[in-house]
PDB file of C-alpha atoms and ligand atoms in Angstrom:
ATOM      1  CA  UNK S   1      21.893 -38.756  21.333  1.00 79.00           C
ATOM      2  CA  UNK S   2      23.164 -36.937  24.382  1.00 95.00           C
ATOM      3  CA  UNK S   3      24.565 -33.782  25.847  1.00 98.00           C
ATOM      4  CA  UNK S   4      28.012 -33.782  27.380  1.00 98.00           C
ATOM      5  CA  UNK S   5      29.628 -30.838  29.115  1.00 98.00           C
ATOM      6  CA  UNK S   6      33.315 -30.553  29.794  1.00 98.00           C
ATOM      7  CA  UNK S   7      34.424 -27.921  32.297  1.00 98.00           C
ATOM      8  CA  UNK S   8      38.149 -27.423  32.670  1.00 97.00           C
ATOM      9  CA  UNK S   9      38.701 -31.015  31.614  1.00 97.00           C
ATOM     10  CA  UNK S  10      36.025 -32.491  33.876  1.00 97.00           C
ATOM     11  CA  UNK S  11      33.310 -34.356  31.969  1.00 98.00           C
ATOM     12  CA  UNK S  12      29.664 -34.113  32.977  1.00 97.00           C
ATOM     13  CA  UNK S  13      26.086 -33.985  31.776  1.00 97.00           C
ATOM     14  CA  UNK S  14      23.447 -31.242  31.984  1.00 93.00           C
ATOM     15  CA  UNK S  15      22.447 -32.613  35.412  1.00 95.00           C
ATOM     16  CA  UNK S  16      25.839 -31.783  36.901  1.00 95.00           C
ATOM     17  CA  UNK S  17      26.616 -28.454  38.538  1.00 94.00           C
ATOM     18  CA  UNK S  18      30.049 -27.904  37.188  1.00 94.00           C
ATOM     19  CA  UNK S  19      30.212 -24.119  37.381  1.00 95.00           C
ATOM     20  CA  UNK S  20      30.685 -21.820  40.335  1.00 96.00           C
ATOM     21  CA  UNK S  21      28.169 -18.989  40.876  1.00 96.00           C
ATOM     22  CA  UNK S  22      31.269 -16.852  41.415  1.00 97.00           C
ATOM     23  CA  UNK S  23      32.324 -17.390  37.822  1.00 97.00           C
ATOM     24  CA  UNK S  24      32.467 -13.941  36.260  1.00 97.00           C
ATOM     25  CA  UNK S  25      31.025 -15.392  33.073  1.00 97.00           C
ATOM     26  CA  UNK S  26      27.834 -16.031  35.057  1.00 96.00           C
ATOM     27  CA  UNK S  27      28.028 -12.896  37.201  1.00 96.00           C
ATOM     28  CA  UNK S  28      28.874 -10.327  34.541  1.00 96.00           C
ATOM     29  CA  UNK S  29      28.555 -12.087  31.192  1.00 96.00           C
ATOM     30  CA  UNK S  30      32.342 -11.914  30.977  1.00 97.00           C
ATOM     31  CA  UNK S  31      32.787 -14.736  28.518  1.00 98.00           C
ATOM     32  CA  UNK S  32      33.298 -15.417  24.837  1.00 98.00           C
ATOM     33  CA  UNK S  33      32.089 -18.322  22.737  1.00 98.00           C
ATOM     34  CA  UNK S  34      32.035 -20.176  19.468  1.00 98.00           C
ATOM     35  CA  UNK S  35      29.373 -22.369  17.903  1.00 98.00           C
ATOM     36  CA  UNK S  36      30.713 -25.081  15.647  1.00 98.00           C
ATOM     37  CA  UNK S  37      28.889 -27.882  13.880  1.00 98.00           C
ATOM     38  CA  UNK S  38      30.078 -31.269  12.786  1.00 98.00           C
ATOM     39  CA  UNK S  39      29.799 -32.962   9.406  1.00 97.00           C
ATOM     40  CA  UNK S  40      30.192 -36.738   9.617  1.00 96.00           C
ATOM     41  CA  UNK S  41      31.042 -36.203  13.281  1.00 97.00           C
ATOM     42  CA  UNK S  42      34.029 -33.942  12.550  1.00 97.00           C
ATOM     43  CA  UNK S  43      33.973 -30.245  13.603  1.00 98.00           C
ATOM     44  CA  UNK S  44      33.900 -27.945  10.579  1.00 98.00           C
ATOM     45  CA  UNK S  45      36.765 -25.419  10.254  1.00 97.00           C
ATOM     46  CA  UNK S  46      37.675 -25.864  13.903  1.00 97.00           C
ATOM     47  CA  UNK S  47      40.965 -24.002  13.595  1.00 97.00           C
ATOM     48  CA  UNK S  48      39.256 -20.886  12.243  1.00 97.00           C
ATOM     49  CA  UNK S  49      36.756 -20.988  15.121  1.00 98.00           C
ATOM     50  CA  UNK S  50      39.554 -21.398  17.673  1.00 97.00           C
ATOM     51  CA  UNK S  51      41.397 -18.475  16.102  1.00 97.00           C
ATOM     52  CA  UNK S  52      38.289 -16.267  16.454  1.00 98.00           C
ATOM     53  CA  UNK S  53      37.778 -17.535  20.018  1.00 98.00           C
ATOM     54  CA  UNK S  54      41.328 -16.596  20.918  1.00 97.00           C
ATOM     55  CA  UNK S  55      40.900 -13.138  19.349  1.00 97.00           C
ATOM     56  CA  UNK S  56      37.611 -12.592  21.220  1.00 97.00           C
ATOM     57  CA  UNK S  57      39.184 -13.620  24.530  1.00 97.00           C
ATOM     58  CA  UNK S  58      42.176 -11.375  23.944  1.00 95.00           C
ATOM     59  CA  UNK S  59      39.949  -8.406  23.141  1.00 94.00           C
ATOM     60  CA  UNK S  60      38.091  -8.986  26.422  1.00 94.00           C
ATOM     61  CA  UNK S  61      41.366  -9.320  28.346  1.00 93.00           C
ATOM     62  CA  UNK S  62      40.926 -13.041  29.052  1.00 95.00           C
ATOM     63  CA  UNK S  63      44.268 -14.805  28.948  1.00 94.00           C
ATOM     64  CA  UNK S  64      43.480 -18.355  27.772  1.00 94.00           C
ATOM     65  CA  UNK S  65      45.831 -20.590  29.722  1.00 91.00           C
ATOM     66  CA  UNK S  66      45.127 -23.864  27.941  1.00 95.00           C
ATOM     67  CA  UNK S  67      46.770 -24.656  24.642  1.00 95.00           C
ATOM     68  CA  UNK S  68      44.667 -25.074  21.526  1.00 94.00           C
ATOM     69  CA  UNK S  69      45.941 -28.691  21.458  1.00 96.00           C
ATOM     70  CA  UNK S  70      44.517 -29.329  24.954  1.00 97.00           C
ATOM     71  CA  UNK S  71      41.252 -27.686  23.981  1.00 97.00           C
ATOM     72  CA  UNK S  72      41.056 -29.808  20.834  1.00 97.00           C
ATOM     73  CA  UNK S  73      41.785 -32.967  22.814  1.00 98.00           C
ATOM     74  CA  UNK S  74      39.025 -32.122  25.338  1.00 98.00           C
ATOM     75  CA  UNK S  75      36.653 -31.494  22.459  1.00 98.00           C
ATOM     76  CA  UNK S  76      37.529 -34.854  20.897  1.00 98.00           C
ATOM     77  CA  UNK S  77      36.863 -36.622  24.226  1.00 98.00           C
ATOM     78  CA  UNK S  78      33.570 -34.755  24.735  1.00 98.00           C
ATOM     79  CA  UNK S  79      32.359 -35.592  21.226  1.00 98.00           C
ATOM     80  CA  UNK S  80      33.253 -39.237  21.829  1.00 98.00           C
ATOM     81  CA  UNK S  81      31.383 -39.323  25.167  1.00 97.00           C
ATOM     82  CA  UNK S  82      28.309 -37.691  23.615  1.00 98.00           C
ATOM     83  CA  UNK S  83      28.280 -40.193  20.768  1.00 97.00           C
ATOM     84  CA  UNK S  84      25.967 -38.139  18.531  1.00 98.00           C
ATOM     85  CA  UNK S  85      25.773 -38.678  14.790  1.00 97.00           C
ATOM     86  CA  UNK S  86      26.101 -34.911  14.326  1.00 98.00           C
ATOM     87  CA  UNK S  87      26.726 -32.357  17.043  1.00 98.00           C
ATOM     88  CA  UNK S  88      26.444 -28.691  17.723  1.00 98.00           C
ATOM     89  CA  UNK S  89      29.431 -27.612  19.809  1.00 98.00           C
ATOM     90  CA  UNK S  90      29.631 -24.539  21.983  1.00 98.00           C
ATOM     91  CA  UNK S  91      32.966 -23.587  23.443  1.00 98.00           C
ATOM     92  CA  UNK S  92      32.758 -20.917  26.133  1.00 98.00           C
ATOM     93  CA  UNK S  93      35.699 -19.272  27.832  1.00 98.00           C
ATOM     94  CA  UNK S  94      34.858 -17.077  30.776  1.00 98.00           C
ATOM     95  CA  UNK S  95      36.973 -14.766  32.880  1.00 97.00           C
ATOM     96  CA  UNK S  96      36.670 -17.395  35.617  1.00 97.00           C
ATOM     97  CA  UNK S  97      36.035 -17.508  39.339  1.00 97.00           C
ATOM     98  CA  UNK S  98      36.811 -14.373  41.266  1.00 93.00           C
ATOM     99  CA  UNK S  99      35.516 -11.622  43.443  1.00 93.00           C
ATOM    100  CA  UNK S 100      32.186  -9.940  42.735  1.00 96.00           C
ATOM    101  CA  UNK S 101      34.255  -7.195  41.253  1.00 93.00           C
ATOM    102  CA  UNK S 102      34.947  -6.658  37.601  1.00 89.00           C
ATOM    103  CA  UNK S 103      38.184  -4.795  37.872  1.00 89.00           C
ATOM    104  CA  UNK S 104      41.039  -6.282  35.853  1.00 84.00           C
ATOM    105  CA  UNK S 105      42.751  -9.108  37.660  1.00 87.00           C
ATOM    106  CA  UNK S 106      39.805  -9.887  39.948  1.00 93.00           C
ATOM    107  CA  UNK S 107      39.304 -13.349  38.383  1.00 94.00           C
ATOM    108  CA  UNK S 108      41.855 -16.046  39.075  1.00 91.00           C
ATOM    109  CA  UNK S 109      41.803 -18.298  36.023  1.00 95.00           C
ATOM    110  CA  UNK S 110      39.608 -18.567  32.915  1.00 97.00           C
ATOM    111  CA  UNK S 111      36.982 -21.319  32.870  1.00 98.00           C
ATOM    112  CA  UNK S 112      36.894 -23.409  29.719  1.00 98.00           C
ATOM    113  CA  UNK S 113      33.554 -25.025  28.932  1.00 98.00           C
ATOM    114  CA  UNK S 114      32.772 -27.325  26.015  1.00 98.00           C
ATOM    115  CA  UNK S 115      29.109 -28.202  25.438  1.00 98.00           C
ATOM    116  CA  UNK S 116      28.305 -30.903  22.907  1.00 98.00           C
ATOM    117  CA  UNK S 117      24.657 -31.398  21.937  1.00 98.00           C
ATOM    118  CA  UNK S 118      22.943 -33.288  19.157  1.00 98.00           C
ATOM    119  CA  UNK S 119      22.765 -31.004  16.137  1.00 98.00           C
ATOM    120  CA  UNK S 120      19.185 -29.657  16.022  1.00 96.00           C
ATOM    121  CA  UNK S 121      17.243 -30.826  12.986  1.00 94.00           C
ATOM    122  CA  UNK S 122      16.690 -27.843  10.721  1.00 96.00           C
ATOM    123  CA  UNK S 123      13.586 -28.626   8.663  1.00 96.00           C
ATOM    124  CA  UNK S 124      14.041 -29.085   4.932  1.00 95.00           C
ATOM    125  CA  UNK S 125      11.160 -26.629   4.395  1.00 96.00           C
ATOM    126  CA  UNK S 126      13.361 -23.855   5.842  1.00 97.00           C
ATOM    127  CA  UNK S 127      15.673 -24.186   2.837  1.00 97.00           C
ATOM    128  CA  UNK S 128      13.047 -25.050   0.251  1.00 97.00           C
ATOM    129  CA  UNK S 129      10.408 -22.477   1.160  1.00 98.00           C
ATOM    130  CA  UNK S 130      12.496 -19.888   3.018  1.00 98.00           C
ATOM    131  CA  UNK S 131      11.764 -17.953   6.187  1.00 98.00           C
ATOM    132  CA  UNK S 132      10.449 -14.591   7.322  1.00 98.00           C
ATOM    133  CA  UNK S 133      12.669 -11.958   8.939  1.00 98.00           C
ATOM    134  CA  UNK S 134      11.690  -8.734  10.652  1.00 98.00           C
ATOM    135  CA  UNK S 135      13.389  -5.422  11.311  1.00 98.00           C
ATOM    136  CA  UNK S 136      13.562  -4.720  15.025  1.00 98.00           C
ATOM    137  CA  UNK S 137      14.014  -1.544  17.022  1.00 98.00           C
ATOM    138  CA  UNK S 138      16.877  -3.066  19.043  1.00 98.00           C
ATOM    139  CA  UNK S 139      20.095  -1.840  17.448  1.00 97.00           C
ATOM    140  CA  UNK S 140      23.354  -3.710  17.017  1.00 97.00           C
ATOM    141  CA  UNK S 141      25.650  -2.459  19.787  1.00 94.00           C
ATOM    142  CA  UNK S 142      27.961   0.067  18.167  1.00 93.00           C
ATOM    143  CA  UNK S 143      31.696  -0.492  17.951  1.00 89.00           C
ATOM    144  CA  UNK S 144      31.976   2.174  20.604  1.00 90.00           C
ATOM    145  CA  UNK S 145      29.820   0.086  22.947  1.00 92.00           C
ATOM    146  CA  UNK S 146      31.264  -3.321  22.237  1.00 92.00           C
ATOM    147  CA  UNK S 147      33.788  -4.311  19.604  1.00 93.00           C
ATOM    148  CA  UNK S 148      32.197  -6.665  17.053  1.00 95.00           C
ATOM    149  CA  UNK S 149      35.462  -8.603  17.263  1.00 94.00           C
ATOM    150  CA  UNK S 150      34.323  -9.904  20.646  1.00 96.00           C
ATOM    151  CA  UNK S 151      31.922 -12.795  20.173  1.00 97.00           C
ATOM    152  CA  UNK S 152      30.550 -12.279  23.638  1.00 97.00           C
ATOM    153  CA  UNK S 153      28.142 -14.596  25.462  1.00 96.00           C
ATOM    154  CA  UNK S 154      26.524 -11.443  26.778  1.00 95.00           C
ATOM    155  CA  UNK S 155      23.671 -11.713  24.306  1.00 96.00           C
ATOM    156  CA  UNK S 156      20.990  -9.497  25.833  1.00 96.00           C
ATOM    157  CA  UNK S 157      20.752  -7.364  22.702  1.00 95.00           C
ATOM    158  CA  UNK S 158      20.339 -10.442  20.561  1.00 97.00           C
ATOM    159  CA  UNK S 159      17.776 -11.963  22.930  1.00 98.00           C
ATOM    160  CA  UNK S 160      15.659  -8.791  22.909  1.00 98.00           C
ATOM    161  CA  UNK S 161      15.962  -8.484  19.131  1.00 98.00           C
ATOM    162  CA  UNK S 162      14.931 -12.082  18.481  1.00 98.00           C
ATOM    163  CA  UNK S 163      12.056 -11.786  20.945  1.00 98.00           C
ATOM    164  CA  UNK S 164      10.741  -8.803  18.996  1.00 98.00           C
ATOM    165  CA  UNK S 165      11.093 -10.703  15.722  1.00 98.00           C
ATOM    166  CA  UNK S 166       9.245 -13.708  17.155  1.00 98.00           C
ATOM    167  CA  UNK S 167       6.444 -11.401  18.280  1.00 98.00           C
ATOM    168  CA  UNK S 168       6.119 -10.436  14.606  1.00 98.00           C
ATOM    169  CA  UNK S 169       6.003 -14.106  13.617  1.00 98.00           C
ATOM    170  CA  UNK S 170       9.491 -13.946  12.099  1.00 98.00           C
ATOM    171  CA  UNK S 171      12.280 -16.486  12.232  1.00 98.00           C
ATOM    172  CA  UNK S 172      15.133 -13.992  12.461  1.00 98.00           C
ATOM    173  CA  UNK S 173      15.577 -10.382  13.546  1.00 98.00           C
ATOM    174  CA  UNK S 174      17.353  -7.859  11.336  1.00 98.00           C
ATOM    175  CA  UNK S 175      19.333  -5.313  13.351  1.00 98.00           C
ATOM    176  CA  UNK S 176      20.374  -1.893  12.112  1.00 98.00           C
ATOM    177  CA  UNK S 177      23.463  -0.066  13.309  1.00 98.00           C
ATOM    178  CA  UNK S 178      23.447   3.435  14.786  1.00 96.00           C
ATOM    179  CA  UNK S 179      23.614   4.941  11.276  1.00 97.00           C
ATOM    180  CA  UNK S 180      20.395   3.151  10.303  1.00 98.00           C
ATOM    181  CA  UNK S 181      22.193   0.719   7.977  1.00 98.00           C
ATOM    182  CA  UNK S 182      21.401  -2.987   7.878  1.00 98.00           C
ATOM    183  CA  UNK S 183      23.992  -4.669  10.088  1.00 98.00           C
ATOM    184  CA  UNK S 184      23.234  -8.347  10.739  1.00 98.00           C
ATOM    185  CA  UNK S 185      20.744 -10.797  12.176  1.00 98.00           C
ATOM    186  CA  UNK S 186      20.492 -11.681  15.865  1.00 98.00           C
ATOM    187  CA  UNK S 187      22.424 -14.868  15.092  1.00 98.00           C
ATOM    188  CA  UNK S 188      23.366 -14.548  11.458  1.00 98.00           C
ATOM    189  CA  UNK S 189      24.886 -12.379   8.739  1.00 98.00           C
ATOM    190  CA  UNK S 190      22.750 -10.932   5.948  1.00 98.00           C
ATOM    191  CA  UNK S 191      23.097 -10.959   2.156  1.00 98.00           C
ATOM    192  CA  UNK S 192      20.971  -9.316  -0.544  1.00 98.00           C
ATOM    193  CA  UNK S 193      20.786 -10.152  -4.246  1.00 98.00           C
ATOM    194  CA  UNK S 194      19.827  -7.693  -6.949  1.00 98.00           C
ATOM    195  CA  UNK S 195      20.135  -8.220 -10.705  1.00 97.00           C
ATOM    196  CA  UNK S 196      22.131 -11.419 -10.068  1.00 97.00           C
ATOM    197  CA  UNK S 197      24.769  -9.633  -7.960  1.00 98.00           C
ATOM    198  CA  UNK S 198      25.182 -10.283  -4.241  1.00 98.00           C
ATOM    199  CA  UNK S 199      25.940  -7.656  -1.601  1.00 98.00           C
ATOM    200  CA  UNK S 200      26.596  -7.989   2.091  1.00 98.00           C
ATOM    201  CA  UNK S 201      27.258  -5.245   4.657  1.00 98.00           C
ATOM    202  CA  UNK S 202      30.985  -4.598   5.237  1.00 98.00           C
ATOM    203  CA  UNK S 203      32.725  -5.128   8.589  1.00 97.00           C
ATOM    204  CA  UNK S 204      32.652  -1.335   9.002  1.00 97.00           C
ATOM    205  CA  UNK S 205      28.882  -1.655   9.509  1.00 97.00           C
ATOM    206  CA  UNK S 206      29.794  -3.150  12.900  1.00 97.00           C
ATOM    207  CA  UNK S 207      28.874  -6.807  12.405  1.00 98.00           C
ATOM    208  CA  UNK S 208      30.369 -10.055  13.599  1.00 98.00           C
ATOM    209  CA  UNK S 209      32.837 -11.400  11.046  1.00 97.00           C
ATOM    210  CA  UNK S 210      30.849 -14.573  10.467  1.00 98.00           C
ATOM    211  CA  UNK S 211      32.781 -17.624   9.363  1.00 98.00           C
ATOM    212  CA  UNK S 212      29.937 -18.778   7.109  1.00 98.00           C
ATOM    213  CA  UNK S 213      29.920 -15.249   5.646  1.00 98.00           C
ATOM    214  CA  UNK S 214      33.603 -15.635   4.803  1.00 98.00           C
ATOM    215  CA  UNK S 215      32.905 -18.954   3.077  1.00 98.00           C
ATOM    216  CA  UNK S 216      29.934 -17.585   1.144  1.00 98.00           C
ATOM    217  CA  UNK S 217      32.016 -14.630  -0.101  1.00 98.00           C
ATOM    218  CA  UNK S 218      34.673 -17.079  -1.308  1.00 97.00           C
ATOM    219  CA  UNK S 219      32.098 -19.431  -2.856  1.00 97.00           C
ATOM    220  CA  UNK S 220      30.294 -16.646  -4.733  1.00 97.00           C
ATOM    221  CA  UNK S 221      33.500 -15.229  -6.168  1.00 94.00           C
ATOM    222  CA  UNK S 222      34.765 -18.711  -7.058  1.00 96.00           C
ATOM    223  CA  UNK S 223      31.551 -19.516  -8.925  1.00 96.00           C
ATOM    224  CA  UNK S 224      31.278 -16.442 -11.099  1.00 95.00           C
ATOM    225  CA  UNK S 225      28.734 -14.668  -8.890  1.00 97.00           C
ATOM    226  CA  UNK S 226      29.457 -10.976  -8.399  1.00 97.00           C
ATOM    227  CA  UNK S 227      29.766 -10.163  -4.702  1.00 98.00           C
ATOM    228  CA  UNK S 228      30.385  -6.808  -3.081  1.00 98.00           C
ATOM    229  CA  UNK S 229      30.724  -5.789   0.532  1.00 98.00           C
ATOM    230  CA  UNK S 230      28.750  -2.558   0.721  1.00 98.00           C
ATOM    231  CA  UNK S 231      26.513  -0.727   3.116  1.00 98.00           C
ATOM    232  CA  UNK S 232      22.885  -1.653   2.779  1.00 98.00           C
ATOM    233  CA  UNK S 233      19.839   0.378   3.744  1.00 98.00           C
ATOM    234  CA  UNK S 234      16.553  -1.190   4.868  1.00 98.00           C
ATOM    235  CA  UNK S 235      15.107  -0.008   1.512  1.00 98.00           C
ATOM    236  CA  UNK S 236      17.868  -1.850  -0.398  1.00 98.00           C
ATOM    237  CA  UNK S 237      16.948  -4.996   1.469  1.00 98.00           C
ATOM    238  CA  UNK S 238      13.199  -4.608   0.999  1.00 98.00           C
ATOM    239  CA  UNK S 239      13.696  -3.944  -2.716  1.00 98.00           C
ATOM    240  CA  UNK S 240      16.054  -6.882  -3.259  1.00 98.00           C
ATOM    241  CA  UNK S 241      15.280  -9.802  -5.580  1.00 98.00           C
ATOM    242  CA  UNK S 242      16.563 -12.245  -2.962  1.00 98.00           C
ATOM    243  CA  UNK S 243      17.737 -12.144   0.649  1.00 98.00           C
ATOM    244  CA  UNK S 244      19.497 -14.847   2.631  1.00 98.00           C
ATOM    245  CA  UNK S 245      21.176 -15.223   5.997  1.00 98.00           C
ATOM    246  CA  UNK S 246      24.169 -17.299   7.045  1.00 98.00           C
ATOM    247  CA  UNK S 247      25.321 -18.962  10.265  1.00 98.00           C
ATOM    248  CA  UNK S 248      27.505 -21.965  11.094  1.00 98.00           C
ATOM    249  CA  UNK S 249      24.829 -24.442  12.162  1.00 97.00           C
ATOM    250  CA  UNK S 250      22.007 -23.276   9.861  1.00 97.00           C
ATOM    251  CA  UNK S 251      24.320 -22.620   6.902  1.00 98.00           C
ATOM    252  CA  UNK S 252      22.470 -20.571   4.219  1.00 98.00           C
ATOM    253  CA  UNK S 253      18.785 -19.806   4.825  1.00 98.00           C
ATOM    254  CA  UNK S 254      16.625 -18.014   2.221  1.00 98.00           C
ATOM    255  CA  UNK S 255      14.546 -15.082   3.495  1.00 98.00           C
ATOM    256  CA  UNK S 256      11.396 -14.677   1.430  1.00 98.00           C
ATOM    257  CA  UNK S 257       9.513 -12.131   3.512  1.00 98.00           C
ATOM    258  CA  UNK S 258      10.646  -9.173   5.602  1.00 98.00           C
ATOM    259  CA  UNK S 259       7.931  -7.732   7.811  1.00 98.00           C
ATOM    260  CA  UNK S 260       4.999  -7.234   5.422  1.00 97.00           C
ATOM    261  CA  UNK S 261       7.139  -7.157   2.261  1.00 98.00           C
ATOM    262  CA  UNK S 262       7.509 -10.173   0.017  1.00 98.00           C
ATOM    263  CA  UNK S 263      11.060 -10.529  -1.284  1.00 98.00           C
ATOM    264  CA  UNK S 264      11.164 -11.235  -5.038  1.00 97.00           C
ATOM    265  CA  UNK S 265       8.411 -13.701  -5.841  1.00 96.00           C
ATOM    266  CA  UNK S 266       8.268 -15.043  -2.289  1.00 98.00           C
ATOM    267  CA  UNK S 267      10.328 -18.146  -3.062  1.00 98.00           C
ATOM    268  CA  UNK S 268      14.045 -18.844  -2.638  1.00 98.00           C
ATOM    269  CA  UNK S 269      15.643 -17.323  -5.749  1.00 98.00           C
ATOM    270  CA  UNK S 270      18.152 -18.852  -8.174  1.00 98.00           C
ATOM    271  CA  UNK S 271      21.252 -17.159  -6.732  1.00 98.00           C
ATOM    272  CA  UNK S 272      20.393 -18.245  -3.182  1.00 98.00           C
ATOM    273  CA  UNK S 273      19.701 -21.782  -4.399  1.00 98.00           C
ATOM    274  CA  UNK S 274      23.017 -21.858  -6.236  1.00 98.00           C
ATOM    275  CA  UNK S 275      24.868 -20.653  -3.130  1.00 98.00           C
ATOM    276  CA  UNK S 276      23.117 -23.277  -0.960  1.00 98.00           C
ATOM    277  CA  UNK S 277      24.264 -25.997  -3.372  1.00 97.00           C
ATOM    278  CA  UNK S 278      27.792 -24.611  -3.711  1.00 98.00           C
ATOM    279  CA  UNK S 279      28.067 -24.367   0.082  1.00 98.00           C
ATOM    280  CA  UNK S 280      27.398 -28.109   0.409  1.00 97.00           C
ATOM    281  CA  UNK S 281      30.066 -28.867  -2.183  1.00 97.00           C
ATOM    282  CA  UNK S 282      32.492 -26.468  -0.474  1.00 97.00           C
ATOM    283  CA  UNK S 283      31.908 -28.099   2.942  1.00 97.00           C
ATOM    284  CA  UNK S 284      32.461 -31.579   1.533  1.00 96.00           C
ATOM    285  CA  UNK S 285      35.632 -30.457  -0.233  1.00 95.00           C
ATOM    286  CA  UNK S 286      37.029 -28.936   2.967  1.00 95.00           C
ATOM    287  CA  UNK S 287      35.959 -31.910   5.115  1.00 93.00           C
ATOM    288  CA  UNK S 288      37.698 -34.352   2.815  1.00 90.00           C
ATOM    289  CA  UNK S 289      40.958 -32.661   3.787  1.00 84.00           C
ATOM    290  CA  UNK S 290      40.098 -32.788   7.540  1.00 71.00           C
ATOM    291  CA  UNK S 291      40.000 -36.377   8.694  1.00 55.00           C
ATOM    292  CA  UNK S 292      39.982 -35.957  12.459  1.00 52.00           C
ATOM    293  CA  UNK S 293      39.796 -33.191  15.026  1.00 47.00           C
ATOM    294  CA  UNK S 294      43.486 -33.458  15.853  1.00 44.00           C
TER     295      UNK S 294
HETATM  296  N1  PMP M   1      26.183 -12.592  13.649  1.00 71.86           N
HETATM  297  C1  PMP M   1      25.814 -12.926  14.904  1.00 71.86           C
HETATM  298  C2  PMP M   1      25.348 -11.857  15.821  1.00 71.86           C
HETATM  299  C3  PMP M   1      25.860 -14.266  15.319  1.00 71.86           C
HETATM  300  O1  PMP M   1      25.507 -14.591  16.570  1.00 71.86           O
HETATM  301  C4  PMP M   1      26.264 -15.262  14.398  1.00 71.86           C
HETATM  302  C5  PMP M   1      26.276 -16.709  14.793  1.00 71.86           C
HETATM  303  N2  PMP M   1      27.190 -16.978  15.795  1.00 71.86           N
HETATM  304  C6  PMP M   1      26.656 -14.871  13.115  1.00 71.86           C
HETATM  305  C7  PMP M   1      26.596 -13.525  12.766  1.00 71.86           C
HETATM  306  C8  PMP M   1      27.129 -15.894  12.111  1.00 71.86           C
HETATM  307  O2  PMP M   1      28.444 -16.296  12.409  1.00 71.86           O
HETATM  308  P1  PMP M   1      29.038 -17.689  11.941  1.00 71.86           P
HETATM  309  O3  PMP M   1      28.826 -17.795  10.475  1.00 71.86           O
HETATM  310  O4  PMP M   1      30.478 -17.597  12.293  1.00 71.86           O
HETATM  311  O5  PMP M   1      28.307 -18.764  12.678  1.00 71.86           O
END
C-alpha cells in the first residue's frame, strides 16, 4: 500500500519535492482536479473524468498540452508503481510555473500531477447506519463568482463548510446557494426521497455536475424509480423520508440526521438501499466492459 506521485511524467513519492513554489496552482489556487476511484484496480469511468477535467481546465483558461493518451499512460504507470489493491486517484492540472502575477499568459506551461493513494476504507456502518449532515452558513459560490463547471482545487469554501459541519458533529456539510436553495454537499451531491420519488437539485442551482449523480439519475430511471431534478428548499430536505449523498469514492451514503432533525425513521430507507445495491450492479456492469486503463 503506497502513495505515488507523478509530476509531468516524473515519478516520486510524498517525500519528494516535485513542485515549484512558483507554480500558480500553489500560489493562486489556479488548478483543476478530478478524483477517481478504482474497482479491481481499474479506474472507474476514466474517460468521463478526463472529459470533465478538460472542460474545467478550458473554463479556467488552462491549455492542457498533454494528450489524454499520455495522461492515461502516466496514470497506468503510477498505478503500477503504487501497487495498491484499490486506489483513490487525484489528477491535478495547474496553470504552471510563472511569475507571481495572475494575468493571462503569465504561466509558461501547465503542470500535470497524478496522485495515487490507497483507497481509504469507508466503514460498512456508514452505509448500513447512515451519517449525519448539517446545514452550514457558508454558501456555495454563485455562478457569478465561480462557474460550477470548473472543478477547482481552490476549495476554501468547501474547507470552511466542512469545518463548520464537523463542529456540529456532522459527516457532511449541506451548502445553500444565494437563493437559499439546497445546492450540494462540500464534497458530494444531494438527493431527497419523498413518497418513493427521488429529487435532486438541478444544475441551475449552481452545483458541480457530479459523475456519481449522473449515474444515480440513470440508475433510478432504469429501475422504475421516479426521479426529478428540481429545486429543493431546506424544509423539503428536513421533511424528506430519506436523504442521501453521492460522490465518486464514497458512492451513495445515506443521511439519517440533518442538524437536530431525524430523517424518516433515522435509518437508511428502502429507496436509498435499493439505489446503493443498483449502483454496485451498475459499476460491475460498466467495469466488465472496461478491461484496462488504455
Ligand atoms: N460536489 C462537490 C462540491 C464535490 O467536491 C464532489 C466530489 N468531487 C461532488 C459534488 C461529487 O462529484 P463526483 O460524483 O463526480 O465525485
